[in-house]
Short mmCIF file of C-alpha atoms in Angstrom, two decimals:
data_model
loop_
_atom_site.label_atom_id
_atom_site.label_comp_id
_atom_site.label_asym_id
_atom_site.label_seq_id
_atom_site.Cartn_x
_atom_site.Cartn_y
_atom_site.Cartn_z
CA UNK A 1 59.79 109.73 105.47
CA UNK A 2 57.74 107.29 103.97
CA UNK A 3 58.82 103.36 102.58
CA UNK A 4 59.35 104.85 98.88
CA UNK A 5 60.73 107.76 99.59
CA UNK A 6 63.15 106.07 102.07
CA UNK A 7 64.06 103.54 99.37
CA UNK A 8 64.02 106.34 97.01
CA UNK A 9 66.68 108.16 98.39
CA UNK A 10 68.97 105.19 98.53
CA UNK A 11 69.01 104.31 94.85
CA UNK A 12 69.60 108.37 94.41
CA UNK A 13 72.42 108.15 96.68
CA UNK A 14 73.77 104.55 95.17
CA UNK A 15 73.38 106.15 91.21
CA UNK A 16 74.88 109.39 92.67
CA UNK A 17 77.93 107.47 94.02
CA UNK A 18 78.29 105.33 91.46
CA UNK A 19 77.26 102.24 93.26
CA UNK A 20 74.65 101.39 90.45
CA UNK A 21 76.13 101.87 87.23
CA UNK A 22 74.53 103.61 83.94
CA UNK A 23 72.79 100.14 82.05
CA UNK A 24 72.16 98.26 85.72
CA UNK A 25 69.23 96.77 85.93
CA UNK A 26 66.79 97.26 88.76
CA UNK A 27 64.52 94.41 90.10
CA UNK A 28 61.80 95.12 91.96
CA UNK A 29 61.17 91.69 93.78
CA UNK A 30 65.15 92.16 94.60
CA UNK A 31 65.06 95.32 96.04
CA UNK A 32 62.00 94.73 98.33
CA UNK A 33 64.06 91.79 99.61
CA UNK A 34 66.49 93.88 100.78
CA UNK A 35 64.41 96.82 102.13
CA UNK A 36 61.93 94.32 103.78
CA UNK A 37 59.57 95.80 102.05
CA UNK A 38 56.36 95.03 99.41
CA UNK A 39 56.81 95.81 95.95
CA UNK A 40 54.20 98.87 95.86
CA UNK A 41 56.54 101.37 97.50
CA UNK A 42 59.33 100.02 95.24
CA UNK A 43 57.30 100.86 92.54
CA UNK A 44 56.52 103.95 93.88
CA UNK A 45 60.24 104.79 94.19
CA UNK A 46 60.99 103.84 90.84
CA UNK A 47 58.09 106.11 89.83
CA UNK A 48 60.11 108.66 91.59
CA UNK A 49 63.29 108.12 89.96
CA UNK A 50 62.44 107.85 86.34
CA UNK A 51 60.46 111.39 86.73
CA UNK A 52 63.83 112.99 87.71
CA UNK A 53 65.61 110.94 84.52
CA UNK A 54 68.21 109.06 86.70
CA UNK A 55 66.87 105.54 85.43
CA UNK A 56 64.25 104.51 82.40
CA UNK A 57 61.90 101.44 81.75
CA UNK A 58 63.10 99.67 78.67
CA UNK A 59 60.75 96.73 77.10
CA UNK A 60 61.55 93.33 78.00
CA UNK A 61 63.84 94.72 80.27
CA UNK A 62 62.24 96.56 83.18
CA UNK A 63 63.65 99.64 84.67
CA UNK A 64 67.78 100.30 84.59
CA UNK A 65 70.08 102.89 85.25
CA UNK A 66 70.08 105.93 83.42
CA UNK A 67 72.05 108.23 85.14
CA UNK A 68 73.14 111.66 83.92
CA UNK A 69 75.75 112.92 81.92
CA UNK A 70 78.80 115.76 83.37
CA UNK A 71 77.49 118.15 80.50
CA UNK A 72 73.70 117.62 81.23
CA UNK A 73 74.50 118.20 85.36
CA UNK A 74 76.35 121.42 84.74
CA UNK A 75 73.60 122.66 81.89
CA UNK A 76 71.24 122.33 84.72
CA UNK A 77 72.77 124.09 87.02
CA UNK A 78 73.31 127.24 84.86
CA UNK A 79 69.80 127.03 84.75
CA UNK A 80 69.34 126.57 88.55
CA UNK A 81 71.64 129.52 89.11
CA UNK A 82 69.47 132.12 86.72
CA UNK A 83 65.97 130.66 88.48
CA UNK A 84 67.62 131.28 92.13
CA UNK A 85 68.53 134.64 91.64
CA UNK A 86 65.84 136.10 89.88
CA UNK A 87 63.75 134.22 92.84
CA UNK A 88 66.22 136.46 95.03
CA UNK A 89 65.34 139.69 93.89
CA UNK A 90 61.40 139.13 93.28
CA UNK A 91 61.55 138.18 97.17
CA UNK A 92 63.18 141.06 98.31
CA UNK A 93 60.93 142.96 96.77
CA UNK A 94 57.36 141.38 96.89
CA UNK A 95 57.86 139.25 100.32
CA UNK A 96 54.97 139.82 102.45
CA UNK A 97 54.66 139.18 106.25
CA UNK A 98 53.77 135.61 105.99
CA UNK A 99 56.58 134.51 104.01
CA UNK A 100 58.21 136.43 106.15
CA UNK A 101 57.83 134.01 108.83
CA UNK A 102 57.85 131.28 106.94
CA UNK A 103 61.31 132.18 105.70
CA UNK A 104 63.05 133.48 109.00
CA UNK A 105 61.61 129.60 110.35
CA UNK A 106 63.24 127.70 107.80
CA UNK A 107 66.69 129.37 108.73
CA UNK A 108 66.36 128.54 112.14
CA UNK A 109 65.38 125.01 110.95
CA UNK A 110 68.77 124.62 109.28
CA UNK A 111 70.07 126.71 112.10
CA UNK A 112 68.84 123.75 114.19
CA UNK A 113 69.49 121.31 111.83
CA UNK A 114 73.17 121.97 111.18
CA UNK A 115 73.98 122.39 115.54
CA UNK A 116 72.45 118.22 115.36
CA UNK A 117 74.83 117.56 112.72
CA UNK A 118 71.72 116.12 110.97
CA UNK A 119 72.60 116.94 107.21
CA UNK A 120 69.22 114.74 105.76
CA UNK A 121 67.17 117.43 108.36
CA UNK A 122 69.14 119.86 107.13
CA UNK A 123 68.71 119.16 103.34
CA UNK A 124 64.91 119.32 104.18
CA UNK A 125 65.18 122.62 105.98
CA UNK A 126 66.89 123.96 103.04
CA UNK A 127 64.15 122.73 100.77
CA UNK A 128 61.49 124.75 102.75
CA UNK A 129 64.42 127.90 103.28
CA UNK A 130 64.13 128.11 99.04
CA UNK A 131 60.65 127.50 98.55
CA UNK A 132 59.55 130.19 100.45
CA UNK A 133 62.24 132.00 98.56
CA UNK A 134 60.01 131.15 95.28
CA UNK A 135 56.49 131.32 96.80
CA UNK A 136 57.75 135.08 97.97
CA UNK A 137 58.16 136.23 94.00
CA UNK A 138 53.85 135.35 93.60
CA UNK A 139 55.33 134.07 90.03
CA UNK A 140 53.64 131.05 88.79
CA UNK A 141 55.57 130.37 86.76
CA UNK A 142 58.96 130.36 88.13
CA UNK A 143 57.55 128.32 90.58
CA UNK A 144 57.16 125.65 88.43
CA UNK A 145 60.56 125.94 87.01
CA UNK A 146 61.94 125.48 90.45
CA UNK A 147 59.69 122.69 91.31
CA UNK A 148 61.16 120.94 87.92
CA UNK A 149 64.64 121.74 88.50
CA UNK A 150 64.73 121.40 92.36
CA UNK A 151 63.76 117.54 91.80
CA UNK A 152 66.23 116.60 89.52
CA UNK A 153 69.45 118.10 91.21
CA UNK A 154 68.02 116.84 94.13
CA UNK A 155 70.17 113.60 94.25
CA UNK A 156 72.99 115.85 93.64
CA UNK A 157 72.23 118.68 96.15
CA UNK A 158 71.38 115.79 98.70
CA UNK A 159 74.52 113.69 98.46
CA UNK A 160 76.73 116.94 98.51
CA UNK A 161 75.08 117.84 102.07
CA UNK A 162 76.70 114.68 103.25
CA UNK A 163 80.15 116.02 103.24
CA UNK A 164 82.54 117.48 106.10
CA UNK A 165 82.04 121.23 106.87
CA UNK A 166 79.25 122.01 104.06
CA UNK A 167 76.48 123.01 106.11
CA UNK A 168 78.04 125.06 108.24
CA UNK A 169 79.57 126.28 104.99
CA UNK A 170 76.07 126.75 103.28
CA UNK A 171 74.08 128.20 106.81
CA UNK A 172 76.66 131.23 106.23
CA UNK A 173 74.87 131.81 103.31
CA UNK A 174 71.71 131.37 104.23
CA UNK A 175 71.76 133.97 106.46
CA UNK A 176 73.42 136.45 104.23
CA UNK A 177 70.29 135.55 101.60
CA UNK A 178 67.77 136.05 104.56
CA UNK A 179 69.15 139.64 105.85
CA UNK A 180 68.87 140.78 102.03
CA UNK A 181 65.48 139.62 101.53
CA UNK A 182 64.10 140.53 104.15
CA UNK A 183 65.92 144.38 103.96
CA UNK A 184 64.58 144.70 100.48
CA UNK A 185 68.15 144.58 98.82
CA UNK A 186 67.12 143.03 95.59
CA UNK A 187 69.98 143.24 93.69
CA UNK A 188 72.18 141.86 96.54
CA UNK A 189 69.62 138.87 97.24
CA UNK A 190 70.22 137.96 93.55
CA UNK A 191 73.58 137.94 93.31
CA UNK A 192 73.73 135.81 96.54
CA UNK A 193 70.95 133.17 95.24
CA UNK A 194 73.27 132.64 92.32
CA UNK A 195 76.35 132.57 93.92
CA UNK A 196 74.90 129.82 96.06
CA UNK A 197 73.99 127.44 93.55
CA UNK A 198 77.07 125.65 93.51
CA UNK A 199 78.91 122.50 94.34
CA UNK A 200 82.30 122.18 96.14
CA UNK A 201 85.42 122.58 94.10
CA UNK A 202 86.61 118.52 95.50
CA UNK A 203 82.50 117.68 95.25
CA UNK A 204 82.48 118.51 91.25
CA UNK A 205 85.32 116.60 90.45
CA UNK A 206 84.07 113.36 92.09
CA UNK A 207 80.70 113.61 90.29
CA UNK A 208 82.64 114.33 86.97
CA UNK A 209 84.70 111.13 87.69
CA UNK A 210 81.50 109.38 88.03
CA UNK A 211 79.67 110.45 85.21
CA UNK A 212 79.74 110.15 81.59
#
């Protein structure tokens, strides 16, 4: 992981949290301090975060909090939901032997992943489980839908991967998802891609008590 993306996820996880609060500003010069860093990967991370909306520059005022509202978060996941499982059923039937592969990896990845206890590698293994979820459809389009999705309920996704029991939880699916696709059972791969898009019950209501 590079210096910005390292820093990156660390404001996610402190705006997730509701360490930093919507308004807060962010200094650059303060945050290298603290990171022991130089100000270009801050930048870069900053870079990062306003493209997924959770902070904005203002003038005369530099970048700050942003956030995300309870109604925006859940909007985005309906939308999640639909773009998993039609992903789900274009795999299952258009997945050739290379995704194939690439697919059946990932799983052991998180398979690997979630035996460590290791739920940042795990969170990453996941990542590469769904893309090659998406890149199995050949859909260009819905690619791109993922891609702009996938990176701004990533802070979300990520933090909920931190709690007790949730990948085990989570691998359970996974392999139900990867014995569909690669059977061919389109209409079950859908319904499991958008059953899986989901937070925990306790999960939701801490984020809702967090956001706006």
């Amino acid at each position: 992981m590079s210096q910005a993306e390292r820093i990156k996820v660390i404001l996610e996880r402190q705006i997730v949290s509701g360490r930093l609060k919507p308004g807060e500003k962010l200094e650059e010069n303060k945050i290298a301090r603290i990171h022991q860093v130089s100000r270009t990967p801050v930048r870069e991370a900053l870079m990062k975060l306003e493209a997924i909306n959770l902070i904005e520059r203002r003038p005369r005022h530099g970048a700050v909090v942003r956030g995300i509202t309870l109604k925006r978060l859940v909007q985005m996941l309906e939308v999640s939901s639909g773009l998993e499982g039609i992903a789900g059923g274009l795999a299952a039937r258009r997945i050739k032997d290379e995704q194939r592969i690439q697919l059946t990896a990932a799983y052991e990845a998180c398979v690997a992943a979630e035996k460590a206890g290791d739920p940042d590698d795990y969170y990453d293994a996941n990542i590469v489980f769904h893309r090659a979820i998406f890149d199995s459809t050949y859909n260009e389009i819905l690619i791109e839908q993922y891609n702009n999705f996938g990176e701004r309920l990533e802070p979300f996704f990520r933090q909920q991967h931190q709690k007790d029991g949730w990948l085990a939880k989570t691998l359970i699916d996974h392999k139900a998802i990867l014995d569909a696709i690669l059977a061919g059972r389109s209409d079950e791969a859908t319904d499991l891609l958008r059953r899986h898009v989901y937070f925990d019950p306790e999960q939701f209501v801490d984020f809702a008590s967090i956001l706006e």
